Coordinates of C-alpha atoms in Angstrom, one line a residue:
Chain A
X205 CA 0.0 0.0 0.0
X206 CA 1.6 3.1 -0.9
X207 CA 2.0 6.7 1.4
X208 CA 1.5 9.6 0.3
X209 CA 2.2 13.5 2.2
X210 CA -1.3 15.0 2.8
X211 CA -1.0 18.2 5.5
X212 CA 2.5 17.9 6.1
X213 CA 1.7 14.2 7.7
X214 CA 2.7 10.6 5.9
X215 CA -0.9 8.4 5.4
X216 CA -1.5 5.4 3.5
X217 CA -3.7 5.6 0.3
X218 CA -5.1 3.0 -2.4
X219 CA -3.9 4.0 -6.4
X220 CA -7.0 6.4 -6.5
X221 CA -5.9 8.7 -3.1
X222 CA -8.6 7.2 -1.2
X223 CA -7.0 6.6 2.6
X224 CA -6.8 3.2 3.6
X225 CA -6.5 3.4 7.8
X226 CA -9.4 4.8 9.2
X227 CA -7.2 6.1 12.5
X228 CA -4.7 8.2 10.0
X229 CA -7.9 10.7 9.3
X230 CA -8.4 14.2 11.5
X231 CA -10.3 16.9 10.4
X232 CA -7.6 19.1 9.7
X233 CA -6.9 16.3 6.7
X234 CA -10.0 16.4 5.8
X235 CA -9.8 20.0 4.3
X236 CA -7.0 19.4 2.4
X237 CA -8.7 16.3 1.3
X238 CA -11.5 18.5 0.2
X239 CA -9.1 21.3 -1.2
X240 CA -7.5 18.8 -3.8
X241 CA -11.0 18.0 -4.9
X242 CA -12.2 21.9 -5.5
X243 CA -14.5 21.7 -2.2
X244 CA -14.8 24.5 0.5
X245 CA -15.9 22.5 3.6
X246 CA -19.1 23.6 5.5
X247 CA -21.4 23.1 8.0
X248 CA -23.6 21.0 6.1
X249 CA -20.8 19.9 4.7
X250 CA -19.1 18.5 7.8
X251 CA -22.6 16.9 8.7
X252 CA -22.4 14.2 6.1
X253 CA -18.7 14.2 6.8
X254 CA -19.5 13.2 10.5
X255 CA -22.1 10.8 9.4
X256 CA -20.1 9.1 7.0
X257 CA -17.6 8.5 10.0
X258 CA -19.4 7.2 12.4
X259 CA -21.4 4.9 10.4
X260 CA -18.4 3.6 8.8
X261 CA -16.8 2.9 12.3
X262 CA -20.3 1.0 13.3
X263 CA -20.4 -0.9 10.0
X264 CA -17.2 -1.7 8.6
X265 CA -18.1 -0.2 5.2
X266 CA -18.3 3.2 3.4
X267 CA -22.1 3.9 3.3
X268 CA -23.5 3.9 -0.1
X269 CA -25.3 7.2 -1.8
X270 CA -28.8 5.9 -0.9
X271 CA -27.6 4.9 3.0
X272 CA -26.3 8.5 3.1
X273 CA -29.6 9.8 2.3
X274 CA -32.1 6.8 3.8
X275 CA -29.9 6.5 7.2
X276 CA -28.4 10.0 7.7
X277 CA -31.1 12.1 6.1
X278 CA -29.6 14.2 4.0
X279 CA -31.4 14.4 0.6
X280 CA -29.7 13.3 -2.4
X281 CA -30.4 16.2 -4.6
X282 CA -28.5 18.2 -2.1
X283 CA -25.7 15.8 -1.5
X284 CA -25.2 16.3 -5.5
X285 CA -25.0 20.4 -4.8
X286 CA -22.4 19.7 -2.0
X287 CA -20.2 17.5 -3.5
X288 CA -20.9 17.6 -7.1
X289 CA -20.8 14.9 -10.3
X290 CA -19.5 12.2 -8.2
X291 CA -21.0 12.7 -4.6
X292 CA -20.7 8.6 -2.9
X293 CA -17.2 8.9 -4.4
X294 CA -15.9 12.4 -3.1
X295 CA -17.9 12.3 0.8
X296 CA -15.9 8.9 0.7
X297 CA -12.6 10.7 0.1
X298 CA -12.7 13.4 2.4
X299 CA -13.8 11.5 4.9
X300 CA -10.7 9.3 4.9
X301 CA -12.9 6.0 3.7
X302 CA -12.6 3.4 1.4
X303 CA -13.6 4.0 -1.9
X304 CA -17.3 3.1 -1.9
X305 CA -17.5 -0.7 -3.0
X306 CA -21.0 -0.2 -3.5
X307 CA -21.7 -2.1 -6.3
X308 CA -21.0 -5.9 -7.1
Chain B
X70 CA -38.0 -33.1 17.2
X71 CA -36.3 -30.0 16.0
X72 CA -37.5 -27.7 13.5
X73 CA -35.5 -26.1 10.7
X74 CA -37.9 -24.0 9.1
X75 CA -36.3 -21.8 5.7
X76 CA -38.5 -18.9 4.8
X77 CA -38.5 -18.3 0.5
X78 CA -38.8 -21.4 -2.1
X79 CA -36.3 -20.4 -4.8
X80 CA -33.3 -20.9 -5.6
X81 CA -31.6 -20.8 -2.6
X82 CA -34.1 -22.3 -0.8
X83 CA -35.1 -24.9 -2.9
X84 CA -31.8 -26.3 -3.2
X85 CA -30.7 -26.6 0.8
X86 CA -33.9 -28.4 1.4
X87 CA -32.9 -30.6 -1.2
X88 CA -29.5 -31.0 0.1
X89 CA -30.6 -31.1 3.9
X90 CA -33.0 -33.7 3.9
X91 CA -31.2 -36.7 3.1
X92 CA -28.7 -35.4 6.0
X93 CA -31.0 -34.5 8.6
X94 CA -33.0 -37.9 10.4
X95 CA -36.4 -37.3 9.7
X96 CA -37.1 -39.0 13.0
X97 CA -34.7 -35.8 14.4
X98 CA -35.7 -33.0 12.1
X99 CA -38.4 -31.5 10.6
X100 CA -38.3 -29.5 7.9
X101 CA -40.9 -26.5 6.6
X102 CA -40.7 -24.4 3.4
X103 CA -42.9 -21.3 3.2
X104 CA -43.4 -19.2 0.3
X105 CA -46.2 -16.7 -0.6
X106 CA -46.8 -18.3 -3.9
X107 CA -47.4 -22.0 -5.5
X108 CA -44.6 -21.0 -8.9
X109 CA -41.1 -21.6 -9.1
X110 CA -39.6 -19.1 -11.8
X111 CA -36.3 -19.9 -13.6
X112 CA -35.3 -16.2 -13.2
X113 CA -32.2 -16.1 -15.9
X114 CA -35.0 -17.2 -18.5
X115 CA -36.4 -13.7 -18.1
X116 CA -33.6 -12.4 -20.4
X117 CA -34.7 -14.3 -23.3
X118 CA -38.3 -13.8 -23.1
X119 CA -38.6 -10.1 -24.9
X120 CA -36.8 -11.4 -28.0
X121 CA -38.8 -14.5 -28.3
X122 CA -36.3 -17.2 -27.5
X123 CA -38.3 -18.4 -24.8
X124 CA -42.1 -19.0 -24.3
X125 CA -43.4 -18.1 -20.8
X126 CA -43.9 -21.1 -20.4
X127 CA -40.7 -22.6 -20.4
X128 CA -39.7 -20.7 -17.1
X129 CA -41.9 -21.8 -14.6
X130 CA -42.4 -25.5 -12.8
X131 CA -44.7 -26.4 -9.5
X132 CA -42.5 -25.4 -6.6
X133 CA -43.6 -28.7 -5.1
X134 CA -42.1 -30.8 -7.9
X135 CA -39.1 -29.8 -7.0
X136 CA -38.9 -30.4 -2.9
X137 CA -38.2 -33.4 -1.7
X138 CA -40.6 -36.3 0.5
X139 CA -40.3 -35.6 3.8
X140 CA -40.1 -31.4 3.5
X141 CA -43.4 -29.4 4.2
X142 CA -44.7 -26.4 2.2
X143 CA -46.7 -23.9 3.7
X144 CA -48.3 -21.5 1.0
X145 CA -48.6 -18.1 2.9
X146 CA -47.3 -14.3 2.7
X147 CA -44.9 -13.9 6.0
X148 CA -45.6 -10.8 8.3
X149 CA -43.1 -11.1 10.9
X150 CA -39.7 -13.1 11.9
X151 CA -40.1 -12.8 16.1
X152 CA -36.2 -13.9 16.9
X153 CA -36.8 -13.6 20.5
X154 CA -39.6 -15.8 20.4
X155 CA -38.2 -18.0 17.9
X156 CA -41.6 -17.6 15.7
X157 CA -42.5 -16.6 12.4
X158 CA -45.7 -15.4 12.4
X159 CA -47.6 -15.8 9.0
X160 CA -50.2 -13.3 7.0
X161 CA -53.3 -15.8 7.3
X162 CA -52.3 -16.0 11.1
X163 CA -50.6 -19.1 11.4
X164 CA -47.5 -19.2 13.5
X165 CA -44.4 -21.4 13.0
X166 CA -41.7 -22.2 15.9
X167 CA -38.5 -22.5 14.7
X168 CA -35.0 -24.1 16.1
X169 CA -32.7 -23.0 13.1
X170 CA -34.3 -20.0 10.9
X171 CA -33.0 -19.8 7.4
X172 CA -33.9 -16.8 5.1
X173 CA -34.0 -17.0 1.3
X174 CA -36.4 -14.7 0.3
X175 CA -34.1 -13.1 -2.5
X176 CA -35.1 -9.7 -3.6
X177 CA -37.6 -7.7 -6.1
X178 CA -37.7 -4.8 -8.1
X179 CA -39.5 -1.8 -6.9
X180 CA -40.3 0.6 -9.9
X181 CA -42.6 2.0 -6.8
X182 CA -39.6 4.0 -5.6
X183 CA -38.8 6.2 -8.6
X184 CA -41.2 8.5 -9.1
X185 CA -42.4 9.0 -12.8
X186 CA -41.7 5.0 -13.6
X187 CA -45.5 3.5 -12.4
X188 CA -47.1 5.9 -14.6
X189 CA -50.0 5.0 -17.5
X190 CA -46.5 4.7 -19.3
X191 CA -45.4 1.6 -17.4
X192 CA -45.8 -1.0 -19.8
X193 CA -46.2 1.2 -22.7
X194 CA -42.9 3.0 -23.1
X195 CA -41.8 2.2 -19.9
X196 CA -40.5 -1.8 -19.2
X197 CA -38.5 -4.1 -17.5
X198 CA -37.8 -7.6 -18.4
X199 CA -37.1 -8.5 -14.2
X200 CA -40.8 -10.0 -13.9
X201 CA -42.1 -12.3 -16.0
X202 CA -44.9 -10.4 -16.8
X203 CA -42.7 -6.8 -17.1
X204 CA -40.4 -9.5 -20.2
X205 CA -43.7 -10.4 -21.6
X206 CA -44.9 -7.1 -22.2
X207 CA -41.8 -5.8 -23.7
X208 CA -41.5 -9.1 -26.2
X209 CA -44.9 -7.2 -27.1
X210 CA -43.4 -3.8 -27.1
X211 CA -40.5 -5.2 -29.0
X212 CA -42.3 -6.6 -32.0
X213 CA -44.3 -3.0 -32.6
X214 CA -41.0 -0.8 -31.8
X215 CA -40.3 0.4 -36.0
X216 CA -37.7 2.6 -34.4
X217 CA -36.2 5.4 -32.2
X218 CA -34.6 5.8 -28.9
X219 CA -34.5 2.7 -27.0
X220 CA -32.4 3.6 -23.9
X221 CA -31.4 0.5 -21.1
X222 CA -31.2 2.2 -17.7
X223 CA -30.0 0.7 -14.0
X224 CA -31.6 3.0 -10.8
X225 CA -28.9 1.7 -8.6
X226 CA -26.9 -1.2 -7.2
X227 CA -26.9 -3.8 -6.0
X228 CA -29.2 -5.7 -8.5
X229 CA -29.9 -9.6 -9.2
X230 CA -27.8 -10.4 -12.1
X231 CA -25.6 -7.3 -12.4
X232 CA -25.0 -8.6 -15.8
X233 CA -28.3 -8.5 -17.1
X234 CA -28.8 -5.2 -18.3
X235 CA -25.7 -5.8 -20.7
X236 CA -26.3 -8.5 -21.5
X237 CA -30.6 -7.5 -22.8
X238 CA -28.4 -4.5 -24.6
X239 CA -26.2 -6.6 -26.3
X240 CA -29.2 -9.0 -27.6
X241 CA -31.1 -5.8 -28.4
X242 CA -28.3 -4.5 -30.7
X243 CA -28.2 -7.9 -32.8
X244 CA -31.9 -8.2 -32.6
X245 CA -32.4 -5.0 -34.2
X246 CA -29.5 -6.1 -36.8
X247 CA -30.9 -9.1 -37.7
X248 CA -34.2 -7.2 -38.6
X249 CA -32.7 -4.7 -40.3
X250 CA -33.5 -1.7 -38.5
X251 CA -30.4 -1.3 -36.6
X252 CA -29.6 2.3 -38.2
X253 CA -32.9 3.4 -37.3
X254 CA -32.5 2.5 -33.5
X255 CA -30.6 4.6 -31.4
X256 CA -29.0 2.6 -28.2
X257 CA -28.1 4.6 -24.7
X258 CA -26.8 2.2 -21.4
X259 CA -27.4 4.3 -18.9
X260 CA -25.8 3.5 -15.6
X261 CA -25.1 5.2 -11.9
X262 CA -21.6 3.6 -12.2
X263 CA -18.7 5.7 -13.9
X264 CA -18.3 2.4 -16.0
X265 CA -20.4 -0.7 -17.8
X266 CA -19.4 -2.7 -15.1
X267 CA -18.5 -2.6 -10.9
X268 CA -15.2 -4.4 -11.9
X269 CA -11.8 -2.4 -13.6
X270 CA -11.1 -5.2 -16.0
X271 CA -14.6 -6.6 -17.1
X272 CA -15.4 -2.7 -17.5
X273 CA -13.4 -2.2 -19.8
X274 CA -13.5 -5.2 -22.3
X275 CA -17.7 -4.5 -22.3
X276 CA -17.1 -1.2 -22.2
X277 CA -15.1 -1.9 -25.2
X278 CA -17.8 -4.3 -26.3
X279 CA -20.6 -1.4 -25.9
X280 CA -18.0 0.7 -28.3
X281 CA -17.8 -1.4 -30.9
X282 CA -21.4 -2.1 -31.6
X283 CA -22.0 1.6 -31.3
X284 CA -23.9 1.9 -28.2
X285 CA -23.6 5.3 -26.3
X286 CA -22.9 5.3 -22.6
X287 CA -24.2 7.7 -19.5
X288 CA -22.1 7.0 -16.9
X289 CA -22.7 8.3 -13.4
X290 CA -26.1 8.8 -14.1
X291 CA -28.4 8.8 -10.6
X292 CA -32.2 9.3 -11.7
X293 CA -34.4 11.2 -9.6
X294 CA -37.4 10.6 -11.3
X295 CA -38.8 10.0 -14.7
X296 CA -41.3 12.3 -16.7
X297 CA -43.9 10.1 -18.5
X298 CA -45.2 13.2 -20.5
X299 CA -42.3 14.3 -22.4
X300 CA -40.9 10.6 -21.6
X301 CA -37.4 11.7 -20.3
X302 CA -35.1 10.2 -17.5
X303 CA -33.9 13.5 -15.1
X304 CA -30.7 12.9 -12.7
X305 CA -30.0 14.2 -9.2
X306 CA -27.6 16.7 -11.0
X307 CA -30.6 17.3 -13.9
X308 CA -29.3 15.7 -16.9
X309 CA -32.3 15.1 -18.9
X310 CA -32.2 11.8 -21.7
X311 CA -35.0 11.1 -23.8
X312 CA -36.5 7.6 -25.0
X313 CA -38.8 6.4 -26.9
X314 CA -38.5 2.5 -25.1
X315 CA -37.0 2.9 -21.7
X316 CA -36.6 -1.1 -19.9
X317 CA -35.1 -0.1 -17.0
X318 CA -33.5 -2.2 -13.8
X319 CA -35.8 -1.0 -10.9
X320 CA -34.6 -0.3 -7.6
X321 CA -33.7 -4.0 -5.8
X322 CA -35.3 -4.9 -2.2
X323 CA -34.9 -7.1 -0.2
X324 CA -38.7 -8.5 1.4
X325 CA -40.7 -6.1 3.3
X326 CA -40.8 -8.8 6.4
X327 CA -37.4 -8.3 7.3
X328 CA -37.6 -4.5 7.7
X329 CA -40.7 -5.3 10.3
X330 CA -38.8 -7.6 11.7
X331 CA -35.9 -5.1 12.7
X332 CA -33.8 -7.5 10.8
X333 CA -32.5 -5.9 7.8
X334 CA -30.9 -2.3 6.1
X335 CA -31.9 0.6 4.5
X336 CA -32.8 -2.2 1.4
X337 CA -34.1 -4.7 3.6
X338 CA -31.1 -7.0 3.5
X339 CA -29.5 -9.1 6.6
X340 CA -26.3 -8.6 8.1
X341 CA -24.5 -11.9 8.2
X342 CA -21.2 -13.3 8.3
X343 CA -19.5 -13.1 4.4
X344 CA -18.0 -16.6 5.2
X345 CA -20.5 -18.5 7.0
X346 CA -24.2 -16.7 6.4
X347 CA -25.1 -16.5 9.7
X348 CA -26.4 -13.5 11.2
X349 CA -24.5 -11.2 12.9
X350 CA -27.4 -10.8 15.7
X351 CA -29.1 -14.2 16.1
X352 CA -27.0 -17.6 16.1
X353 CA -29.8 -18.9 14.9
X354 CA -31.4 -17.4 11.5
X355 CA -28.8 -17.8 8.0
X356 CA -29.6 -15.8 5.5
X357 CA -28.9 -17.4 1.9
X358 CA -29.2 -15.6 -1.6
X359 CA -30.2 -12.3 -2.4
X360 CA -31.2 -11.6 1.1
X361 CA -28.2 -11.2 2.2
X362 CA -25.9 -8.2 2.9
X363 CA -23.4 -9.8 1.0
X364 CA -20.2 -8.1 -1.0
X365 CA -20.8 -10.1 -3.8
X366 CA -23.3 -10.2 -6.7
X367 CA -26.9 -11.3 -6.2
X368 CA -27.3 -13.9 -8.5
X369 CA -28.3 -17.6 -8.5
X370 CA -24.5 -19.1 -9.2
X371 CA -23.5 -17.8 -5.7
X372 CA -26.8 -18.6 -3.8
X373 CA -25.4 -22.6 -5.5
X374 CA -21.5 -22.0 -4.8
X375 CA -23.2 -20.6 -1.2
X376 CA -25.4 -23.8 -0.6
X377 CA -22.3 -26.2 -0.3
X378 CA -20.2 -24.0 1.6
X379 CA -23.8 -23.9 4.1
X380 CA -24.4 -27.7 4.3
X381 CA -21.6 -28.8 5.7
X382 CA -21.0 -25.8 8.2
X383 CA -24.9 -26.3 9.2
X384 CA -24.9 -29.7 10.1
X385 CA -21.4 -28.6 12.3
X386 CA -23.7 -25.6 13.7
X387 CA -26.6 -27.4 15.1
X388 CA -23.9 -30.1 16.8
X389 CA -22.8 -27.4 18.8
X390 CA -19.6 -27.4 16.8
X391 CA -17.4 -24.5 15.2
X392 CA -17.8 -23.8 11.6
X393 CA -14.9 -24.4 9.3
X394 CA -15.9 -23.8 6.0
X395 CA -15.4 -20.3 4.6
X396 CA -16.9 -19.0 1.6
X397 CA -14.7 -16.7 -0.7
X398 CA -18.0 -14.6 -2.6
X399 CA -17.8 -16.7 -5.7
X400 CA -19.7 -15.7 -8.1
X401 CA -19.9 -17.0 -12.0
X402 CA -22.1 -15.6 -15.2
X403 CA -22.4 -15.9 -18.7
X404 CA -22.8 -12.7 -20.4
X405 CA -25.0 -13.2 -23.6
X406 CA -23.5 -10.7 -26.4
X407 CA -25.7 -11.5 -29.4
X408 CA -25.4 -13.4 -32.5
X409 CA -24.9 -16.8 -30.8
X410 CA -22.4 -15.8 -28.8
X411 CA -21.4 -15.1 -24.8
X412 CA -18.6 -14.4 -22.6
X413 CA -18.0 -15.7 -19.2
X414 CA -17.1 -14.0 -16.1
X415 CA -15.7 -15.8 -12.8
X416 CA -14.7 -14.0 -9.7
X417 CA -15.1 -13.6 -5.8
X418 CA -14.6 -11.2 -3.1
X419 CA -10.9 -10.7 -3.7
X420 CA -10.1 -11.4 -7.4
X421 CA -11.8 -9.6 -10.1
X422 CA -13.2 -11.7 -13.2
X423 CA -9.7 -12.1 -15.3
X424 CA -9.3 -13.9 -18.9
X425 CA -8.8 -17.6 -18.8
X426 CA -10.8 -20.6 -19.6
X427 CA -13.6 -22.1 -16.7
X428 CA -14.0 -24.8 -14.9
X429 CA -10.6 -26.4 -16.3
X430 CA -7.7 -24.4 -16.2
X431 CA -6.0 -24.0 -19.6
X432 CA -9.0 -26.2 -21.1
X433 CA -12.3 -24.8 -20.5
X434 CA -14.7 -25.5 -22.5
X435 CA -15.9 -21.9 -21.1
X436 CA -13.7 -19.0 -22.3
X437 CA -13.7 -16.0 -19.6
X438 CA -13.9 -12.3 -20.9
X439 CA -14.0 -14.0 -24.7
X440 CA -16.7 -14.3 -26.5
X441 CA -17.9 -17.6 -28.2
X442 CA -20.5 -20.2 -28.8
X443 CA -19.5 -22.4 -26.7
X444 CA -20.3 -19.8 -23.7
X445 CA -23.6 -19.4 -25.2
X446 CA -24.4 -22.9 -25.5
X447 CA -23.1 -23.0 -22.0
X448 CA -25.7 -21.0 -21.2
X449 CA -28.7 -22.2 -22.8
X450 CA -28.1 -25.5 -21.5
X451 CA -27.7 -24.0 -18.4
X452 CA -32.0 -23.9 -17.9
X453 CA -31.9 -27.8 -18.3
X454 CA -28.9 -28.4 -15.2
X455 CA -31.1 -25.4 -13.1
X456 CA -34.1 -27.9 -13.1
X457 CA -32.6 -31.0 -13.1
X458 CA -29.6 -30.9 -11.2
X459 CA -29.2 -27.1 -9.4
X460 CA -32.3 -26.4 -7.3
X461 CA -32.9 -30.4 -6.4
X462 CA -29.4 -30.2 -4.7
X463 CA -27.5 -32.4 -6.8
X464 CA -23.9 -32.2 -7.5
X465 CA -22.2 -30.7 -10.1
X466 CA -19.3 -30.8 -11.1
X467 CA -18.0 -26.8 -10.5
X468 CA -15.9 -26.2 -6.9
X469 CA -17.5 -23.8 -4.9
X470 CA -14.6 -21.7 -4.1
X471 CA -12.7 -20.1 -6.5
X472 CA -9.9 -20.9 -8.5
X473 CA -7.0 -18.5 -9.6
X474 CA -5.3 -21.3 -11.9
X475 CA -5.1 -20.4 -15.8
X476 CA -6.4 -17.0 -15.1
X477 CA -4.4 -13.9 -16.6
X478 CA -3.8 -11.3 -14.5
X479 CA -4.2 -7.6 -16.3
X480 CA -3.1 -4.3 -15.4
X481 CA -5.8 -1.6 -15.2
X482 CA -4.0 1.6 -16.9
X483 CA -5.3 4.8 -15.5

């Protein structure tokens, strides 16, 4: 698994730049995270953020788009305004979770 | 007596029944099958019903031809699994006690939950071949479509046979070649996925397959509803695509039981152990099939690969004894591409399908990621080993777990 420098601090990453140790993630990385992906963090940003942690750290597994929306209640038309295009893939990334596996 | 009472007559279902019974005493166990209907369906068939290959007829079979002496079937909708109580309680009232509770009540489209799609379209313009009466109607539609925009659309994963939609594009494309109309239909896969498939190497050889036969792709596409007036699909992020024929894969859920049980997720599927299929909250219910929370595709070649790997750990479980056989999320297809031809894929929770030949290394007959007759012949005879051999438990002759051996391993590029 390779490292990367994000924030001045070593973490380990898969070949997209999606973090592999859950532990290596603070918030602090998180905005950079969201910085190399063109994304000013909010509020309502760091509410999905939050959510996306702790229901990865209950589960075992990056929540899909549709648990995001069913299970944290935030609507999906407005998790496409707040992390556009690609939203299951970029929440994933700034949180510091595996890339969603979501579909098989 | 002890009670092992399996909830869902299909595939799943069917076959551990048939594989239990002879194992289990029947002086020692007794064994119930419930299902809310009398009619087995051979659920792969569906894809060959629109273009005429197969007659309705030719899909369905008496579920209780297929059990074995000695197994009861109760015909009844289920309300509620009670785990505390160890009951199931049924619709018309009856209530069964259980000692081992096994799930297998798969999972169904639900064109209810995208707005726009159960419209006085549905069944006009609107289709899906994942009922047999939704790949009946579109065999109809089929034979009056003179032309147009015929777009193949996926709501969202996971579906049963993630291979399906493809595949019905593919078949579409030489159907309309072999009639020859092909210029004047205009084909659009439309998927949530940023690819054709979940997989980096399958992607891109049928992404690569799509190409060739000139059939445009909208990737990432989410829809948030469909208008049946100006018959368009809109996304989360309002793209807008137009069709003339939309078949699209409905949203998949798991049965509404297991939500009012408190048993399941957001899509009504159980949480169980990827290796052993029992729950992660009762030592006592399995969950085989579709219904399960599983990383791997829902489809009928892992609910078999799963039913051997089950057997033998189930008749260690109810001894009191550990379980020792793990299964690896094996999962095998044939991908119909048209023109007498299909490709195979063959892959599990770690390995992605690869090139190679299946089940013999290095011999095949099956080719994987190539396609050929063989693989389509493969298929068709496929229905006959379903009823004959696959749901009445018998063996045949493909590991359950598997095999790396005269695979080629390819790099993804960027």
């Amino acid at each position: 698994m390779a490292t990367t420098t994000i924030a001045g601090r070593e973490v380990h990453v898969d070949a997209e730049g999606f973090l592999t140790e859950y532990d290596e993630w603070d918030e602090e990385l998180a905005k950079q995270l969201a910085q190399n992906i063109g994304i000013d963090l909010t509020d309502e940003h760091w509410k999905v953020i939050r959510f996306l942690r702790e229901d990865y750290r209950t589960n075992g597994e990056t929540p899909t788009l549709r648990r995001v929306s069913t299970v944290g209640g935030f609507p999906t038309k407005r998790l496409f305004q707040l992390f556009p295009k690609k939203p299951a893939k970029k929440m994933a990334y700034i949180a510091g979770l595996p890339k969603p596996k979501g579909c098989v | 007596m002890r009670r092992l009472l399996v909830l869902g007559a299909g595939t799943a279902g069917t076959m551990v029944v048939n594989k239990l019974r002879p194992r289990l005493a029947e002086d020692e166990w007794e064994i119930t099958i419930v299902d809310q209907d009398e009619v087995h369906h051979y659920q792969p068939g569906y894809l060959f019903i629109p273009f005429g290959d197969y007659r309705p007829e030719e899909v369905t079979k008496p579920r209780r031809r297929l059990l074995p002496d000695g197994v009861r079937l109760v015909i009844d909708e289920i309300d509620r699994v009670d785990p505390e109580a160890k009951v199931v309680r049924l619709a018309g009232g009856t209530e069964l006690g259980y000692d081992e509770l096994v799930i297998a009540t798969g999972t169904t489209p639900r064109p209810e939950e995208t707005p726009g799609l159960l419209s006085d379209e549905w069944g006009r313009s609107i289709h899906t071949f994942y009922t047999l009466e939704g790949a009946t109607a579109l065999r109809d539609a089929l034979e009056r479509f003179d032309g147009g925009r015929l777009v193949v659309h996926i709501v969202d994963y996971p579906f049963k046979c993630p291979v399906a939609p493809l595949e019905f594009t593919f078949l579409a494309d030489a159907f309309f070649a072999e009639r020859g109309m092909r210029d004047r239909v205009e084909l659009v896969y439309v998927t949530p996925l940023d690819g054709a498939f979940t997989k980096p190497v399958a992607a891109r050889h049928l992404g690569g397959m799509l190409e060739d036969r000139k059939i445009a792709t909208e990737t990432d596409f989410y829809v948030e509803r469909v208008d049946p007036e100006s018959k368009t699909l809109v996304s989360y992020d309002e793209r807008e695509i137009p069709f003339d024929l939309l078949v699209t894969v409905p949203l998949n859920m798991g049965a509404d039981f297991i939500a009012r049980s408190g048993l399941g997720n957001e899509l009504n599927y159980v949480p169980v152990d990827h290796h052993t299929f029992l729950s992660t909250e009762h030592d006592d219910i399995f969950v085989l099939g579709d219904a399960a929370d599983l990383p791997t595709s829902k489809a009928g070649s892992v609910a078999h690969f799963e039913g051997e790997i089950f057997v033998e750990n189930f008749l260690r479980h109810i001894e009191g004894k550990e379980m020792r056989a793990h299964f690896d999320g094996h999962a095998n297809c044939f991908i119909e591409s048209g023109y007498g031809k299909a490709l195979m894929i063959d892959f599990n929770y770690e390995t992605e399908p690869l090139p190679g030949k299946y089940p013999l290394p290095g011999v095949g007959p099956f080719s994987l990621l190539e396609e050929t007759e063989m693989n389509h012949w493969g298929k068709l005879l496929f229905r006959w080993v379903y009823w004959n051999l696959l749901v009445t438990g018998r063996e045949l002759p493909l590991p359950a777990l598997m095999s790396k051996l005269g695979k080629r391993i390819e790099e993804v590029g960027p």
